[in-house]
């Protein structure tokens, strides 16, 4: 059996916990086993209970109260504490060696961009616990429709891809919030974007004066577009958690994760009589 883990990352409020619950629901509907692992010291369980919860080791609320730290400093302290107590994580995950683990991560961008705590946790799970890991990075679809914000999100995703050194799936969440037809048509440009074409698109009226008065801003846009284009890594899968389209988008994302982590290839083959027994049980 393969050991597969999905690290669900992204800014605060982007829909990571909703996405985790959507994967759990999809797995359940497909007869597959999955466990939800909470790595966010400030999170609370919603639709599905956490199988493993970092708050059993340390919680942000306790850190803020005892050490008088703010949310950002508190989260960093929590992860530094986790790094000193990785044997706790080993013991917890040791009970689920063959299952599909979904890691709900905190929304502090620093953990994915320049503080080494999260990459160290990831390397430990890979090297010491022998898990095939995949990173999913969520960005809100309504956010990236604005081109300036798209480049911001693209750089954010690219920075995480490089820093985490994991196979990576970028996801546009909250697609169900894109209501009007023009915006739905517009968002397709961002699923498999050509940054150079996006950079050359028509400038919004409220940005024209800024562009004309400050040519350096235009040059900066071109430089960022060229950087994203040179790396050629930033593509997105849509995530629609509305009741009608949820299964389709989640199915596509899970299939992509399965391919990346080689989940199918590592499954133990079933004997013909085992499959017949399963069919009889279903009847």
Tab-separated table of N, CA and C in Angstrom, residues 11-101:
chain	number	residue	atom	x	y	z
A	11	UNK	N	-3.500	31.214	1.485
A	11	UNK	CA	-3.739	32.312	2.428
A	11	UNK	C	-4.960	32.052	3.302
A	12	UNK	N	-5.069	32.802	4.384
A	12	UNK	CA	-6.218	32.688	5.284
A	12	UNK	C	-7.508	33.040	4.555
A	13	UNK	N	-8.560	32.284	4.805
A	13	UNK	CA	-9.872	32.572	4.246
A	13	UNK	C	-10.076	32.142	2.812
A	14	UNK	N	-9.117	31.395	2.248
A	14	UNK	CA	-9.216	31.021	0.840
A	14	UNK	C	-10.097	29.781	0.631
A	15	UNK	N	-10.426	29.078	1.709
A	15	UNK	CA	-11.302	27.905	1.603
A	15	UNK	C	-10.583	26.587	1.765
A	16	UNK	N	-9.475	26.555	2.510
A	16	UNK	CA	-8.706	25.318	2.671
A	16	UNK	C	-9.497	24.257	3.414
A	17	UNK	N	-10.137	24.639	4.524
A	17	UNK	CA	-10.887	23.660	5.319
A	17	UNK	C	-12.086	23.128	4.540
A	18	UNK	N	-12.757	24.003	3.794
A	18	UNK	CA	-13.871	23.562	2.936
A	18	UNK	C	-13.384	22.567	1.894
A	19	UNK	N	-12.226	22.833	1.314
A	19	UNK	CA	-11.632	21.931	0.325
A	19	UNK	C	-11.287	20.586	0.958
A	20	UNK	N	-10.706	20.618	2.160
A	20	UNK	CA	-10.391	19.367	2.868
A	20	UNK	C	-11.652	18.528	3.084
A	21	UNK	N	-12.722	19.187	3.527
A	21	UNK	CA	-13.977	18.472	3.746
A	21	UNK	C	-14.566	17.940	2.447
A	22	UNK	N	-14.360	18.674	1.345
A	22	UNK	CA	-14.850	18.225	0.042
A	22	UNK	C	-14.105	16.960	-0.406
A	23	UNK	N	-12.787	16.921	-0.178
A	23	UNK	CA	-12.031	15.715	-0.518
A	23	UNK	C	-12.492	14.550	0.335
A	24	UNK	N	-12.695	14.784	1.623
A	24	UNK	CA	-13.158	13.713	2.517
A	24	UNK	C	-14.502	13.158	2.044
A	25	UNK	N	-15.408	14.062	1.668
A	25	UNK	CA	-16.724	13.645	1.192
A	25	UNK	C	-16.606	12.837	-0.095
A	26	UNK	N	-15.748	13.298	-1.014
A	26	UNK	CA	-15.561	12.580	-2.274
A	26	UNK	C	-14.969	11.188	-2.027
A	27	UNK	N	-13.961	11.109	-1.167
A	27	UNK	CA	-13.349	9.813	-0.844
A	27	UNK	C	-14.395	8.846	-0.279
A	28	UNK	N	-15.211	9.376	0.599
A	28	UNK	CA	-16.261	8.568	1.213
A	28	UNK	C	-17.219	8.029	0.159
A	29	UNK	N	-17.565	8.882	-0.816
A	29	UNK	CA	-18.495	8.462	-1.870
A	29	UNK	C	-17.884	7.412	-2.795
A	30	UNK	N	-16.531	7.369	-2.856
A	30	UNK	CA	-15.840	6.419	-3.719
A	30	UNK	C	-15.390	5.161	-2.971
A	31	UNK	N	-15.744	5.068	-1.708
A	31	UNK	CA	-15.350	3.901	-0.919
A	31	UNK	C	-13.872	3.881	-0.570
A	32	UNK	N	-13.228	5.029	-0.613
A	32	UNK	CA	-11.808	5.134	-0.267
A	32	UNK	C	-11.656	5.678	1.149
A	33	UNK	N	-10.545	5.329	1.783
A	33	UNK	CA	-10.279	5.758	3.149
A	33	UNK	C	-9.362	6.973	3.155
A	34	UNK	N	-9.693	7.957	3.952
A	34	UNK	CA	-8.850	9.138	4.111
A	34	UNK	C	-8.957	9.615	5.551
A	35	UNK	N	-7.900	10.257	6.026
A	35	UNK	CA	-7.889	10.826	7.366
A	35	UNK	C	-7.479	12.288	7.296
A	36	UNK	N	-8.137	13.099	8.102
A	36	UNK	CA	-7.900	14.535	8.100
A	36	UNK	C	-6.935	14.892	9.234
A	37	UNK	N	-5.807	15.502	8.854
A	37	UNK	CA	-4.776	15.879	9.822
A	37	UNK	C	-4.747	17.396	9.931
A	38	UNK	N	-4.942	17.913	11.131
A	38	UNK	CA	-4.928	19.359	11.329
A	38	UNK	C	-3.543	19.832	11.761
A	39	UNK	N	-2.919	20.686	10.934
A	39	UNK	CA	-1.644	21.303	11.288
A	39	UNK	C	-1.806	22.798	11.588
A	40	UNK	N	-3.040	23.234	11.757
A	40	UNK	CA	-3.315	24.635	12.065
A	40	UNK	C	-3.678	24.751	13.548
A	41	UNK	N	-2.798	25.324	14.365
A	41	UNK	CA	-3.055	25.408	15.810
A	41	UNK	C	-4.248	26.277	16.173
A	42	UNK	N	-4.819	26.985	15.182
A	42	UNK	CA	-5.963	27.853	15.462
A	42	UNK	C	-7.264	27.312	14.883
A	43	UNK	N	-7.218	26.180	14.195
A	43	UNK	CA	-8.396	25.672	13.477
A	43	UNK	C	-9.322	24.895	14.406
A	44	UNK	N	-10.572	24.791	13.975
A	44	UNK	CA	-11.546	23.939	14.658
A	44	UNK	C	-12.187	23.026	13.624
A	45	UNK	N	-12.527	21.823	14.041
A	45	UNK	CA	-13.119	20.845	13.124
A	45	UNK	C	-14.499	21.321	12.672
A	46	UNK	N	-14.830	21.013	11.409
A	46	UNK	CA	-16.139	21.381	10.882
A	46	UNK	C	-16.932	20.124	10.525
A	47	UNK	N	-17.088	19.842	9.232
A	47	UNK	CA	-17.928	18.713	8.822
A	47	UNK	C	-17.323	17.380	9.241
A	48	UNK	N	-15.994	17.227	9.090
A	48	UNK	CA	-15.311	15.986	9.447
A	48	UNK	C	-14.360	16.241	10.613
A	49	UNK	N	-14.341	15.306	11.558
A	49	UNK	CA	-13.460	15.451	12.718
A	49	UNK	C	-12.016	15.204	12.311
A	50	UNK	N	-11.096	15.847	13.020
A	50	UNK	CA	-9.680	15.628	12.775
A	50	UNK	C	-9.255	14.290	13.371
A	51	UNK	N	-8.597	13.481	12.556
A	51	UNK	CA	-8.042	12.227	13.067
A	51	UNK	C	-6.801	12.512	13.906
A	52	UNK	N	-5.983	13.447	13.428
A	52	UNK	CA	-4.797	13.904	14.144
A	52	UNK	C	-4.891	15.420	14.236
A	53	UNK	N	-4.659	15.964	15.424
A	53	UNK	CA	-4.874	17.400	15.646
A	53	UNK	C	-3.681	17.986	16.396
A	54	UNK	N	-2.997	18.951	15.776
A	54	UNK	CA	-1.839	19.584	16.409
A	54	UNK	C	-2.222	20.257	17.721
A	55	UNK	N	-3.498	20.607	17.885
A	55	UNK	CA	-3.925	21.265	19.120
A	55	UNK	C	-3.844	20.341	20.323
A	56	UNK	N	-3.724	19.024	20.077
A	56	UNK	CA	-3.478	18.096	21.181
A	56	UNK	C	-2.054	18.242	21.712
A	57	UNK	N	-1.191	18.825	20.885
A	57	UNK	CA	0.191	19.098	21.290
A	57	UNK	C	0.346	20.537	21.752
A	58	UNK	N	-0.161	21.480	20.939
A	58	UNK	CA	-0.052	22.901	21.259
A	58	UNK	C	-1.132	23.655	20.492
A	59	UNK	N	-1.703	24.664	21.113
A	59	UNK	CA	-2.743	25.456	20.452
A	59	UNK	C	-2.343	26.929	20.443
A	60	UNK	N	-2.793	27.640	19.430
A	60	UNK	CA	-2.484	29.058	19.310
A	60	UNK	C	-3.092	29.843	20.462
A	61	UNK	N	-4.268	29.460	20.892
A	61	UNK	CA	-4.939	30.164	21.990
A	61	UNK	C	-4.091	30.126	23.260
A	62	UNK	N	-3.538	28.952	23.581
A	62	UNK	CA	-2.705	28.827	24.780
A	62	UNK	C	-1.425	29.647	24.654
A	63	UNK	N	-0.820	29.628	23.453
A	63	UNK	CA	0.416	30.377	23.234
A	63	UNK	C	0.173	31.873	23.382
A	64	UNK	N	-0.921	32.367	22.798
A	64	UNK	CA	-1.226	33.796	22.900
A	64	UNK	C	-1.469	34.207	24.349
A	65	UNK	N	-2.140	33.325	25.092
A	65	UNK	CA	-2.478	33.653	26.479
A	65	UNK	C	-1.250	33.612	27.392
A	66	UNK	N	-0.421	32.582	27.229
A	66	UNK	CA	0.700	32.385	28.148
A	66	UNK	C	1.917	33.223	27.781
A	67	UNK	N	2.189	33.377	26.475
A	67	UNK	CA	3.395	34.084	26.048
A	67	UNK	C	3.115	35.504	25.559
A	68	UNK	N	1.829	35.886	25.544
A	68	UNK	CA	1.438	37.229	25.110
A	68	UNK	C	1.914	37.540	23.688
A	69	UNK	N	1.813	36.552	22.799
A	69	UNK	CA	2.188	36.727	21.403
A	69	UNK	C	0.944	36.998	20.565
A	70	UNK	N	1.125	37.675	19.425
A	70	UNK	CA	0.036	37.873	18.483
A	70	UNK	C	-0.153	36.635	17.621
A	71	UNK	N	-1.147	36.660	16.722
A	71	UNK	CA	-1.439	35.476	15.892
A	71	UNK	C	-0.256	35.014	15.048
A	72	UNK	N	0.448	35.950	14.394
A	72	UNK	CA	1.561	35.565	13.526
A	72	UNK	C	2.723	34.985	14.325
A	73	UNK	N	3.142	35.711	15.367
A	73	UNK	CA	4.225	35.207	16.214
A	73	UNK	C	3.847	33.912	16.901
A	74	UNK	N	2.570	33.803	17.281
A	74	UNK	CA	2.105	32.583	17.939
A	74	UNK	C	2.168	31.369	17.030
A	75	UNK	N	1.774	31.551	15.768
A	75	UNK	CA	1.832	30.429	14.822
A	75	UNK	C	3.267	29.973	14.577
A	76	UNK	N	4.176	30.930	14.449
A	76	UNK	CA	5.579	30.573	14.248
A	76	UNK	C	6.107	29.810	15.461
A	77	UNK	N	5.746	30.272	16.656
A	77	UNK	CA	6.164	29.573	17.873
A	77	UNK	C	5.621	28.149	17.887
A	78	UNK	N	4.345	27.982	17.496
A	78	UNK	CA	3.725	26.646	17.484
A	78	UNK	C	4.492	25.691	16.575
A	79	UNK	N	4.913	26.174	15.396
A	79	UNK	CA	5.624	25.302	14.468
A	79	UNK	C	7.051	25.031	14.941
A	80	UNK	N	7.663	25.993	15.593
A	80	UNK	CA	8.981	25.741	16.179
A	80	UNK	C	8.865	24.693	17.286
A	81	UNK	N	7.767	24.749	18.036
A	81	UNK	CA	7.525	23.755	19.082
A	81	UNK	C	7.283	22.379	18.462
A	82	UNK	N	6.536	22.339	17.355
A	82	UNK	CA	6.299	21.070	16.667
A	82	UNK	C	7.609	20.461	16.175
A	83	UNK	N	8.523	21.295	15.656
A	83	UNK	CA	9.810	20.795	15.179
A	83	UNK	C	10.621	20.158	16.298
A	84	UNK	N	10.440	20.654	17.522
A	84	UNK	CA	11.148	20.080	18.670
A	84	UNK	C	10.461	18.818	19.189
A	85	UNK	N	9.255	18.560	18.683
A	85	UNK	CA	8.476	17.407	19.171
A	85	UNK	C	7.939	16.577	18.006
A	86	UNK	N	8.781	16.348	17.009
A	86	UNK	CA	8.354	15.579	15.841
A	86	UNK	C	8.068	14.121	16.185
A	87	UNK	N	8.587	13.654	17.312
A	87	UNK	CA	8.271	12.286	17.747
A	87	UNK	C	6.776	12.152	18.033
A	88	UNK	N	6.140	13.274	18.474
A	88	UNK	CA	4.685	13.244	18.681
A	88	UNK	C	3.971	13.011	17.354
A	89	UNK	N	4.414	13.712	16.310
A	89	UNK	CA	3.808	13.548	14.990
A	89	UNK	C	4.048	12.133	14.466
A	90	UNK	N	5.248	11.609	14.680
A	90	UNK	CA	5.565	10.243	14.247
A	90	UNK	C	4.616	9.242	14.907
A	91	UNK	N	4.403	9.435	16.189
A	91	UNK	CA	3.535	8.519	16.939
A	91	UNK	C	2.092	8.594	16.445
A	92	UNK	N	1.632	9.817	16.171
A	92	UNK	CA	0.257	9.988	15.710
A	92	UNK	C	0.059	9.392	14.315
A	93	UNK	N	0.947	9.713	13.390
A	93	UNK	CA	0.821	9.218	12.024
A	93	UNK	C	1.114	7.733	11.952
A	94	UNK	N	1.871	7.221	12.892
A	94	UNK	CA	2.205	5.799	12.898
A	94	UNK	C	1.001	4.890	12.981
A	95	UNK	N	-0.106	5.425	13.490
A	95	UNK	CA	-1.333	4.624	13.588
A	95	UNK	C	-2.068	4.514	12.262
A	96	UNK	N	-1.663	5.307	11.263
A	96	UNK	CA	-2.350	5.335	9.981
A	96	UNK	C	-1.333	5.221	8.843
A	97	UNK	N	-0.591	4.104	8.795
A	97	UNK	CA	0.522	4.028	7.838
A	97	UNK	C	0.103	3.878	6.386
A	98	UNK	N	-1.081	3.348	6.129
A	98	UNK	CA	-1.457	3.037	4.749
A	98	UNK	C	-2.608	3.888	4.235
A	99	UNK	N	-2.968	4.894	4.978
A	99	UNK	CA	-4.124	5.692	4.578
A	99	UNK	C	-3.720	6.942	3.829
A	100	UNK	N	-4.706	7.554	3.239
A	100	UNK	CA	-4.569	8.800	2.491
A	100	UNK	C	-4.746	9.930	3.500
A	101	UNK	N	-3.688	10.686	3.793
A	101	UNK	CA	-3.748	11.737	4.796
A	101	UNK	C	-3.896	13.104	4.131
